[in-house]
mmCIF file of C-alpha atoms and ligand atoms in Angstrom:
data_model
loop_
_atom_site.group_PDB
_atom_site.id
_atom_site.type_symbol
_atom_site.label_atom_id
_atom_site.label_comp_id
_atom_site.label_asym_id
_atom_site.label_seq_id
_atom_site.Cartn_x
_atom_site.Cartn_y
_atom_site.Cartn_z
ATOM 1 C CA ARG D 1 -17.576 -28.487 25.376
ATOM 2 C CA HIS D 2 -18.531 -26.345 22.552
ATOM 3 C CA GLU D 3 -18.577 -29.231 20.020
ATOM 4 C CA LEU D 4 -20.921 -31.129 22.355
ATOM 5 C CA SER D 5 -23.425 -28.283 23.018
ATOM 6 C CA GLY D 6 -23.391 -27.017 19.552
ATOM 7 C CA SER D 7 -23.576 -23.407 20.805
ATOM 8 C CA VAL D 8 -21.238 -20.668 21.722
ATOM 9 C CA SER D 9 -21.172 -18.754 25.068
ATOM 10 C CA LEU D 10 -18.942 -15.549 25.372
ATOM 11 C CA GLU D 11 -18.424 -14.718 28.987
ATOM 12 C CA GLU D 12 -18.596 -11.143 28.232
ATOM 13 C CA LEU D 13 -22.140 -11.405 26.686
ATOM 14 C CA SER D 14 -24.079 -13.081 29.349
ATOM 15 C CA ASP D 15 -26.982 -10.484 29.162
ATOM 16 C CA ILE D 16 -27.532 -9.613 25.452
ATOM 17 C CA ASP D 17 -30.589 -10.471 23.321
ATOM 18 C CA SER D 18 -30.408 -11.657 19.797
ATOM 19 C CA PRO D 19 -30.650 -8.535 17.794
ATOM 20 C CA GLY D 20 -33.363 -7.842 15.167
ATOM 21 C CA SER D 21 -30.846 -6.173 12.832
ATOM 22 C CA VAL D 22 -27.242 -5.010 13.044
ATOM 23 C CA GLN D 23 -25.317 -1.962 11.953
ATOM 24 C CA LEU D 24 -21.518 -2.088 12.106
ATOM 25 C CA VAL D 25 -19.099 0.930 12.042
ATOM 26 C CA ALA D 26 -15.403 0.784 11.826
ATOM 27 C CA CYS D 27 -12.500 2.210 9.821
ATOM 28 C CA GLY D 28 -9.598 0.877 7.682
ATOM 29 C CA THR D 29 -8.829 -2.711 8.360
ATOM 30 C CA SER D 30 -11.498 -2.984 10.999
ATOM 31 C CA TYR D 31 -14.014 -1.886 8.374
ATOM 32 C CA HIS D 32 -12.968 -4.850 6.233
ATOM 33 C CA ALA D 33 -13.537 -7.044 9.218
ATOM 34 C CA ALA D 34 -16.993 -5.391 9.558
ATOM 35 C CA LEU D 35 -17.836 -6.209 5.731
ATOM 36 C CA TYR D 36 -16.965 -9.893 6.663
ATOM 37 C CA VAL D 37 -18.941 -9.973 9.869
ATOM 38 C CA ALA D 38 -22.069 -8.172 8.176
ATOM 39 C CA ARG D 39 -22.043 -10.953 5.648
ATOM 40 C CA LEU D 40 -22.012 -13.686 8.304
ATOM 41 C CA PHE D 41 -25.159 -11.987 10.010
ATOM 42 C CA ARG D 42 -26.890 -11.723 6.740
ATOM 43 C CA ALA D 43 -26.273 -15.539 6.078
ATOM 44 C CA ARG D 44 -28.123 -16.184 9.259
ATOM 45 C CA GLY D 45 -31.040 -14.135 8.143
ATOM 46 C CA VAL D 46 -30.326 -11.068 10.367
ATOM 47 C CA PRO D 47 -30.314 -7.853 8.251
ATOM 48 C CA ALA D 48 -26.818 -6.294 8.757
ATOM 49 C CA GLN D 49 -24.913 -3.563 7.017
ATOM 50 C CA ALA D 50 -21.284 -2.411 7.461
ATOM 51 C CA HIS D 51 -20.599 1.310 7.434
ATOM 52 C CA LEU D 52 -17.375 3.494 7.373
ATOM 53 C CA ALA D 53 -17.548 5.280 10.687
ATOM 54 C CA SER D 54 -16.476 8.656 9.311
ATOM 55 C CA GLU D 55 -19.514 8.377 6.752
ATOM 56 C CA TYR D 56 -22.008 6.927 9.287
ATOM 57 C CA VAL D 57 -21.842 10.051 11.342
ATOM 58 C CA THR D 58 -22.968 12.217 8.377
ATOM 59 C CA ALA D 59 -26.136 10.230 7.749
ATOM 60 C CA PRO D 60 -26.773 7.465 10.415
ATOM 61 C CA ALA D 61 -28.801 4.617 9.141
ATOM 62 C CA PRO D 62 -32.366 4.341 10.697
ATOM 63 C CA PHE D 63 -32.604 1.497 13.342
ATOM 64 C CA ASP D 64 -35.242 -0.129 15.317
ATOM 65 C CA SER D 65 -35.326 -0.749 19.132
ATOM 66 C CA ASP D 66 -33.977 -4.307 18.635
ATOM 67 C CA SER D 67 -31.155 -3.224 16.515
ATOM 68 C CA LEU D 68 -27.583 -3.544 17.643
ATOM 69 C CA LEU D 69 -24.717 -1.093 16.644
ATOM 70 C CA ILE D 70 -21.478 -2.775 16.704
ATOM 71 C CA GLY D 71 -18.166 -0.855 16.610
ATOM 72 C CA ILE D 72 -15.203 -2.805 15.510
ATOM 73 C CA THR D 73 -11.918 -1.097 16.558
ATOM 74 C CA GLN D 74 -8.593 -2.735 17.455
ATOM 75 C CA SER D 75 -7.511 0.152 19.650
ATOM 76 C CA GLY D 76 -10.827 1.152 20.993
ATOM 77 C CA GLU D 77 -9.502 4.750 20.518
ATOM 78 C CA THR D 78 -10.399 5.581 16.766
ATOM 79 C CA ALA D 79 -12.025 9.030 16.747
ATOM 80 C CA ASP D 80 -14.240 8.320 13.737
ATOM 81 C CA THR D 81 -15.488 5.087 15.240
ATOM 82 C CA LEU D 82 -16.141 6.617 18.637
ATOM 83 C CA SER D 83 -18.120 9.381 17.159
ATOM 84 C CA ALA D 84 -20.301 6.981 15.232
ATOM 85 C CA LEU D 85 -21.027 4.947 18.345
ATOM 86 C CA ARG D 86 -21.688 7.974 20.312
ATOM 87 C CA GLU D 87 -24.122 9.304 17.751
ATOM 88 C CA ALA D 88 -25.822 6.031 17.715
ATOM 89 C CA GLN D 89 -26.106 6.046 21.607
ATOM 90 C CA ARG D 90 -27.513 9.539 21.576
ATOM 91 C CA ARG D 91 -30.250 8.305 19.424
ATOM 92 C CA GLY D 92 -30.864 5.434 21.762
ATOM 93 C CA ALA D 93 -29.200 2.562 19.963
ATOM 94 C CA SER D 94 -27.660 -0.426 21.958
ATOM 95 C CA THR D 95 -24.019 -0.596 21.353
ATOM 96 C CA LEU D 96 -21.384 -3.282 21.480
ATOM 97 C CA ALA D 97 -17.578 -2.819 21.184
ATOM 98 C CA VAL D 98 -15.392 -5.483 19.455
ATOM 99 C CA THR D 99 -11.870 -4.277 20.586
ATOM 100 C CA ASN D 100 -8.532 -5.587 21.361
ATOM 101 C CA VAL D 101 -7.771 -3.228 24.179
ATOM 102 C CA VAL D 102 -9.099 -3.790 27.724
ATOM 103 C CA GLY D 103 -10.438 -0.637 29.324
ATOM 104 C CA SER D 104 -10.216 1.385 25.985
ATOM 105 C CA THR D 105 -12.706 4.212 25.419
ATOM 106 C CA ALA D 106 -14.864 2.090 23.093
ATOM 107 C CA ALA D 107 -14.872 -0.761 25.891
ATOM 108 C CA ARG D 108 -15.886 1.701 28.384
ATOM 109 C CA GLU D 109 -18.534 3.631 26.607
ATOM 110 C CA CYS D 110 -20.396 0.808 24.880
ATOM 111 C CA ASP D 111 -23.200 -1.153 26.588
ATOM 112 C CA HIS D 112 -21.464 -4.416 25.820
ATOM 113 C CA VAL D 113 -17.909 -5.352 24.828
ATOM 114 C CA VAL D 114 -16.224 -8.389 23.369
ATOM 115 C CA TYR D 115 -12.408 -8.659 23.471
ATOM 116 C CA ILE D 116 -10.650 -10.148 20.388
ATOM 117 C CA ARG D 117 -7.719 -11.003 22.696
ATOM 118 C CA ALA D 118 -5.029 -10.785 20.086
ATOM 119 C CA GLY D 119 -2.336 -9.323 22.553
ATOM 120 C CA PRO D 120 -0.582 -6.109 21.840
ATOM 121 C CA GLU D 121 -0.101 -5.221 18.239
ATOM 122 C CA ILE D 122 3.131 -3.171 17.758
ATOM 123 C CA GLY D 123 3.261 -2.600 14.063
ATOM 124 C CA VAL D 124 1.332 0.249 12.518
ATOM 125 C CA ALA D 125 -0.256 -1.990 10.090
ATOM 126 C CA ALA D 126 -3.075 -4.302 11.543
ATOM 127 C CA THR D 127 -2.265 -7.971 10.902
ATOM 128 C CA LYS D 128 -2.870 -10.408 13.607
ATOM 129 C CA THR D 129 -5.690 -8.244 14.941
ATOM 130 C CA PHE D 130 -7.585 -8.510 11.531
ATOM 131 C CA SER D 131 -7.358 -12.376 11.780
ATOM 132 C CA SER D 132 -8.561 -12.181 15.373
ATOM 133 C CA GLN D 133 -11.439 -9.955 14.400
ATOM 134 C CA LEU D 134 -12.699 -12.523 11.833
ATOM 135 C CA ALA D 135 -12.277 -15.202 14.237
ATOM 136 C CA THR D 136 -14.104 -13.395 17.076
ATOM 137 C CA GLY D 137 -16.818 -12.095 14.487
ATOM 138 C CA ASN D 138 -17.643 -15.795 13.846
ATOM 139 C CA LEU D 139 -18.052 -16.515 17.495
ATOM 140 C CA LEU D 140 -20.150 -13.298 18.025
ATOM 141 C CA VAL D 141 -22.475 -14.305 15.161
ATOM 142 C CA GLU D 142 -22.866 -17.908 16.480
ATOM 143 C CA ARG D 143 -23.599 -16.444 19.959
ATOM 144 C CA LEU D 144 -26.064 -13.675 18.804
ATOM 145 C CA CYS D 145 -27.899 -15.775 16.177
ATOM 146 C CA ALA D 146 -28.175 -18.843 18.459
ATOM 147 C CA SER D 147 -31.854 -19.725 17.888
ATOM 148 C CA GLY D 148 -31.543 -23.250 18.916
ATOM 149 C CA THR D 149 -32.555 -24.579 15.563
ATOM 150 C CA LYS D 150 -30.898 -27.754 14.163
ATOM 151 C CA ARG D 151 -29.281 -25.746 11.314
ATOM 152 C CA THR D 152 -27.748 -23.384 13.833
ATOM 153 C CA SER D 153 -26.178 -26.019 15.998
ATOM 154 C CA GLU D 154 -24.962 -27.932 12.949
ATOM 155 C CA SER D 155 -23.375 -24.933 11.556
ATOM 156 C CA THR D 156 -21.637 -24.168 14.940
ATOM 157 C CA ARG D 157 -20.420 -27.833 15.271
ATOM 158 C CA GLU D 158 -18.766 -27.564 11.832
ATOM 159 C CA LEU D 159 -17.204 -24.121 12.665
ATOM 160 C CA ILE D 160 -15.660 -24.611 16.043
ATOM 161 C CA PRO D 161 -13.272 -27.462 14.964
ATOM 162 C CA ALA D 162 -12.245 -25.282 12.047
ATOM 163 C CA LEU D 163 -11.599 -22.484 14.476
ATOM 164 C CA ARG D 164 -9.566 -24.754 16.601
ATOM 165 C CA ASP D 165 -7.414 -25.830 13.574
ATOM 166 C CA LEU D 166 -6.927 -22.259 12.574
ATOM 167 C CA PRO D 167 -3.658 -21.527 14.645
ATOM 168 C CA ASN D 168 -1.907 -24.579 13.095
ATOM 169 C CA GLN D 169 -3.012 -23.865 9.633
ATOM 170 C CA LEU D 170 -1.950 -20.101 9.836
ATOM 171 C CA GLN D 171 1.389 -21.409 11.118
ATOM 172 C CA SER D 172 1.632 -23.694 8.125
ATOM 173 C CA VAL D 173 0.717 -20.861 5.719
ATOM 174 C CA ILE D 174 3.584 -18.821 7.282
ATOM 175 C CA ASP D 175 5.971 -21.727 7.023
ATOM 176 C CA ASN D 176 5.251 -22.805 3.557
ATOM 177 C CA SER D 177 4.252 -19.679 1.744
ATOM 178 C CA THR D 178 5.906 -19.041 -1.600
ATOM 179 C CA ALA D 179 4.950 -15.354 -1.479
ATOM 180 C CA LYS D 180 8.574 -14.080 -1.321
ATOM 181 C CA SER D 181 9.587 -15.844 -4.674
ATOM 182 C CA VAL D 182 6.218 -14.667 -6.244
ATOM 183 C CA VAL D 183 6.685 -10.979 -5.444
ATOM 184 C CA GLU D 184 10.138 -11.085 -6.680
ATOM 185 C CA GLU D 185 8.711 -11.515 -10.224
ATOM 186 C CA TYR D 186 6.448 -8.388 -9.894
ATOM 187 C CA VAL D 187 8.718 -5.681 -8.356
ATOM 188 C CA ASP D 188 8.423 -2.263 -9.858
ATOM 189 C CA TYR D 189 5.233 -2.890 -11.760
ATOM 190 C CA ASP D 190 2.715 -0.129 -12.403
ATOM 191 C CA ALA D 191 -0.002 -1.039 -9.974
ATOM 192 C CA TYR D 192 -1.317 -4.035 -8.006
ATOM 193 C CA PHE D 193 -5.000 -5.117 -8.068
ATOM 194 C CA PHE D 194 -6.706 -7.507 -5.580
ATOM 195 C CA ILE D 195 -10.145 -9.142 -6.419
ATOM 196 C CA GLY D 196 -12.303 -11.411 -4.449
ATOM 197 C CA ARG D 197 -16.198 -12.258 -4.321
ATOM 198 C CA GLY D 198 -18.411 -12.837 -1.414
ATOM 199 C CA LEU D 199 -16.409 -13.356 1.951
ATOM 200 C CA HIS D 200 -13.245 -13.017 -0.041
ATOM 201 C CA ARG D 201 -14.127 -9.321 -1.087
ATOM 202 C CA PRO D 202 -13.022 -7.984 2.315
ATOM 203 C CA VAL D 203 -9.859 -9.935 2.063
ATOM 204 C CA ALA D 204 -9.245 -8.267 -1.456
ATOM 205 C CA LEU D 205 -9.776 -4.838 -0.032
ATOM 206 C CA GLU D 206 -7.665 -5.771 3.062
ATOM 207 C CA GLY D 207 -4.820 -7.129 0.829
ATOM 208 C CA ALA D 208 -4.755 -3.980 -1.206
ATOM 209 C CA LEU D 209 -4.705 -1.690 1.914
ATOM 210 C CA LYS D 210 -1.887 -3.643 3.540
ATOM 211 C CA PHE D 211 0.176 -3.643 0.266
ATOM 212 C CA LYS D 212 -0.187 0.185 -0.132
ATOM 213 C CA GLU D 213 0.447 0.807 3.452
ATOM 214 C CA ILE D 214 3.767 -0.945 3.812
ATOM 215 C CA THR D 215 4.951 -0.927 0.143
ATOM 216 C CA TYR D 216 3.786 2.692 -0.923
ATOM 217 C CA GLU D 217 2.882 1.194 -4.257
ATOM 218 C CA HIS D 218 -0.433 1.765 -5.858
ATOM 219 C CA ALA D 219 -2.756 -1.082 -4.876
ATOM 220 C CA GLU D 220 -6.611 -1.388 -5.248
ATOM 221 C CA GLY D 221 -8.949 -4.012 -4.094
ATOM 222 C CA PHE D 222 -12.320 -4.727 -5.967
ATOM 223 C CA ALA D 223 -15.197 -7.022 -5.794
ATOM 224 C CA ALA D 224 -14.267 -9.436 -8.576
ATOM 225 C CA GLY D 225 -17.547 -8.793 -10.437
ATOM 226 C CA GLU D 226 -16.969 -5.128 -10.452
ATOM 227 C CA LEU D 227 -13.899 -5.326 -12.465
ATOM 228 C CA LYS D 228 -15.678 -5.186 -15.776
ATOM 229 C CA HIS D 229 -17.762 -2.204 -14.693
ATOM 230 C CA GLY D 230 -14.803 0.106 -14.867
ATOM 231 C CA PRO D 231 -11.446 -0.891 -13.269
ATOM 232 C CA LEU D 232 -10.852 -3.268 -16.205
ATOM 233 C CA ALA D 233 -9.716 -0.138 -18.100
ATOM 234 C CA LEU D 234 -6.720 0.074 -15.775
ATOM 235 C CA VAL D 235 -5.476 -3.570 -16.274
ATOM 236 C CA THR D 236 -2.325 -4.158 -18.469
ATOM 237 C CA GLN D 237 0.484 -6.542 -18.528
ATOM 238 C CA ARG D 238 2.033 -4.360 -15.852
ATOM 239 C CA THR D 239 -0.599 -4.532 -13.379
ATOM 240 C CA PRO D 240 -0.493 -7.983 -11.520
ATOM 241 C CA ILE D 241 -3.843 -9.240 -10.320
ATOM 242 C CA PHE D 242 -4.018 -11.198 -6.883
ATOM 243 C CA ALA D 243 -7.201 -13.225 -7.126
ATOM 244 C CA VAL D 244 -8.658 -15.042 -3.998
ATOM 245 C CA VAL D 245 -10.540 -18.035 -5.100
ATOM 246 C CA THR D 246 -11.347 -21.128 -2.939
ATOM 247 C CA GLY D 247 -13.654 -24.141 -3.416
ATOM 248 C CA ASN D 248 -15.240 -24.925 -6.729
ATOM 249 C CA GLY D 249 -18.723 -23.627 -6.368
ATOM 250 C CA GLU D 250 -20.586 -21.026 -8.432
ATOM 251 C CA ARG D 251 -18.799 -18.062 -6.808
ATOM 252 C CA ALA D 252 -15.376 -19.684 -7.674
ATOM 253 C CA GLN D 253 -16.366 -20.237 -11.139
ATOM 254 C CA LYS D 254 -17.515 -16.635 -11.526
ATOM 255 C CA THR D 255 -14.242 -15.333 -10.203
ATOM 256 C CA ILE D 256 -12.370 -17.605 -12.551
ATOM 257 C CA SER D 257 -14.358 -15.959 -15.446
ATOM 258 C CA ASN D 258 -13.138 -12.582 -14.131
ATOM 259 C CA ILE D 259 -9.690 -13.937 -14.115
ATOM 260 C CA LYS D 260 -9.996 -14.881 -17.846
ATOM 261 C CA GLU D 261 -11.256 -11.315 -18.518
ATOM 262 C CA VAL D 262 -7.731 -9.830 -17.078
ATOM 263 C CA GLN D 263 -5.659 -12.529 -18.796
ATOM 264 C CA ALA D 264 -7.196 -11.442 -22.118
ATOM 265 C CA ARG D 265 -5.448 -8.079 -21.338
ATOM 266 C CA ASP D 266 -2.232 -9.881 -20.559
ATOM 267 C CA ALA D 267 -2.238 -9.215 -16.877
ATOM 268 C CA PRO D 268 -0.326 -11.489 -14.765
ATOM 269 C CA VAL D 269 -2.507 -13.475 -12.210
ATOM 270 C CA VAL D 270 -1.506 -14.629 -8.757
ATOM 271 C CA ALA D 271 -4.259 -16.852 -7.271
ATOM 272 C CA VAL D 272 -4.669 -17.394 -3.563
ATOM 273 C CA THR D 273 -6.425 -20.770 -3.504
ATOM 274 C CA ASP D 274 -7.083 -24.103 -2.068
ATOM 275 C CA GLU D 275 -6.693 -27.458 -3.421
ATOM 276 C CA GLN D 276 -10.307 -27.686 -4.575
ATOM 277 C CA SER D 277 -10.243 -24.839 -7.063
ATOM 278 C CA GLU D 278 -9.246 -25.271 -10.689
ATOM 279 C CA VAL D 279 -8.119 -21.700 -10.690
ATOM 280 C CA ARG D 280 -4.441 -22.869 -10.818
ATOM 281 C CA ARG D 281 -5.022 -23.844 -14.410
ATOM 282 C CA TYR D 282 -5.414 -20.170 -15.185
ATOM 283 C CA ALA D 283 -2.991 -18.457 -12.802
ATOM 284 C CA ASN D 284 0.663 -17.678 -13.337
ATOM 285 C CA TYR D 285 1.224 -18.521 -9.814
ATOM 286 C CA THR D 286 -0.657 -19.862 -6.802
ATOM 287 C CA LEU D 287 -0.379 -19.114 -3.188
ATOM 288 C CA GLU D 288 -1.839 -22.259 -1.297
ATOM 289 C CA ILE D 289 -4.066 -22.330 1.806
ATOM 290 C CA PRO D 290 -5.072 -25.423 3.550
ATOM 291 C CA GLN D 291 -8.588 -26.893 3.183
ATOM 292 C CA THR D 292 -10.953 -25.439 5.847
ATOM 293 C CA HIS D 293 -14.453 -24.253 6.539
ATOM 294 C CA PRO D 294 -15.600 -21.796 3.874
ATOM 295 C CA ARG D 295 -16.022 -18.968 6.531
ATOM 296 C CA ILE D 296 -12.458 -19.553 7.721
ATOM 297 C CA ALA D 297 -10.693 -19.729 4.320
ATOM 298 C CA PRO D 298 -10.727 -15.885 4.181
ATOM 299 C CA VAL D 299 -8.471 -15.730 7.228
ATOM 300 C CA LEU D 300 -5.899 -18.045 5.742
ATOM 301 C CA ALA D 301 -6.050 -16.162 2.384
ATOM 302 C CA ASN D 302 -5.531 -12.986 4.052
ATOM 303 C CA THR D 303 -2.426 -14.229 5.708
ATOM 304 C CA GLN D 304 -0.922 -15.116 2.281
ATOM 305 C CA LEU D 305 -1.680 -11.470 1.013
ATOM 306 C CA GLN D 306 -0.096 -10.193 4.267
ATOM 307 C CA LEU D 307 2.983 -12.066 3.279
ATOM 308 C CA VAL D 308 2.782 -10.717 -0.209
ATOM 309 C CA ALA D 309 2.740 -7.145 1.150
ATOM 310 C CA TYR D 310 5.496 -7.947 3.673
ATOM 311 C CA HIS D 311 7.942 -9.473 1.257
ATOM 312 C CA MET D 312 7.406 -6.752 -1.324
ATOM 313 C CA ALA D 313 7.887 -4.005 1.383
ATOM 314 C CA ASP D 314 11.065 -5.907 2.579
ATOM 315 C CA ARG D 315 12.392 -6.244 -1.032
ATOM 316 C CA MET D 316 11.882 -2.515 -1.354
ATOM 317 C CA ASN D 317 13.449 -1.678 1.916
ATOM 318 C CA ARG D 318 10.462 0.025 3.330
ATOM 319 C CA SER D 319 9.948 0.743 6.946
ATOM 320 C CA ILE D 320 7.419 -2.092 7.536
ATOM 321 C CA ASP D 321 6.554 -1.718 11.359
ATOM 322 C CA LYS D 322 6.423 2.180 10.948
ATOM 323 C CA PRO D 323 5.095 3.129 7.437
ATOM 324 C CA ARG D 324 5.337 6.935 6.608
ATOM 325 C CA ASN D 325 2.598 9.218 7.418
ATOM 326 C CA LEU D 326 0.643 6.621 9.410
ATOM 327 C CA ALA D 327 -0.081 6.258 13.067
ATOM 328 C CA LYS D 328 -1.240 3.181 15.024
ATOM 329 C CA SER D 329 -4.203 4.911 16.555
ATOM 330 C CA VAL D 330 -5.975 7.764 14.671
ATOM 331 C CA THR D 331 -7.594 9.967 17.428
ATOM 332 C CA VAL D 332 -8.700 12.865 15.204
ATOM 333 C CA GLU D 333 -11.662 12.805 12.879
HETATM 334 O O1 M6R B 401 -7.881 0.715 16.052
HETATM 335 P P1 M6R B 401 -8.784 0.645 14.851
HETATM 336 O O2 M6R B 401 -9.033 -0.675 14.583
HETATM 337 O O3 M6R B 401 -10.158 1.328 15.119
HETATM 338 O O4 M6R B 401 -8.237 1.346 13.688
HETATM 339 C C1 M6R B 401 -8.688 1.553 12.434
HETATM 340 C C2 M6R B 401 -7.865 1.975 11.322
HETATM 341 O O5 M6R B 401 -7.164 3.204 11.647
HETATM 342 C C3 M6R B 401 -6.686 0.887 11.176
HETATM 343 O O6 M6R B 401 -7.189 -0.312 10.948
HETATM 344 C C4 M6R B 401 -5.747 1.219 9.946
HETATM 345 O O7 M6R B 401 -6.442 1.322 8.763
HETATM 346 C C5 M6R B 401 -4.533 0.442 10.053
HETATM 347 N N1 M6R B 401 -3.344 1.234 9.704
HETATM 348 C C6 M6R B 401 -4.630 -0.726 8.994
HETATM 349 O O8 M6R B 401 -3.326 -1.415 8.940
#
């Protein structure tokens, strides 16, 4: 039905107007999803900014009467995110929760709610809920930015089939990933860096967060273009670089240039990539993802990086479902 109409309707959002601008607040993995969703809004011409919820409360960004404040929170109970949403509400903002837990505090307190419907997530590290946040973010942007223009409906028509294919493609990534043998090459290295550009930057940040959470190894994610502005000083032959590069456009070419920079410092490179990219010529190993819509490729790439973290943690006998020092829901600021 969606393919025919070229528009998305979300049953929870029957009574919401298209916002003039959007601010997103979130923490941890949900913040990475917020960075991704903010880019989707901006690509549709809607000003949007993602904020770390804990920082937002110290200096809330100004908003207009048609601004929408979106809180992304898997649990719906994260204290920092709730504080940011409450502060925005106190100042008169319209609020929307994107959450997994029906009846959670965020769902109850916000003016609007959209559920990601990922099912209960037992492990402390957010995994399937991140994928669902990205998928839901796409639907949300289609719904809220639906202006009825030709461009809008064409974009939606291409996106919906890609979202429909996503479960099968995710399964094929899980079934065919070579992450286990790749990480075997890099056990006990000094540090692990993750780079990506554009929509792949949140994936790089998330790849590093997942890796450090469950392996306890030092990992950092960077915008690919930022490497040469400082982090390059850390790069050695003992610091594998996981680079997310798909397609063969200008962005991919620029990330490949960044890869050449780290290779000149003898760093091993693992590329998470699709068949279109020529990055394989420069990488020591590749982790393949199927061809899809450019907005969906980050979801598949992220799954490869989740498998990298999982297999490394498994290899190191870490407590994967319950990493040390971490709680599933962080209810203190
Ligand atoms: O429930 P929330 O999405 O609000 O939780 C936010 C973060 O605490 C959470 O994503 C955390 O970073 C996870 N441990 C990530 O795996």
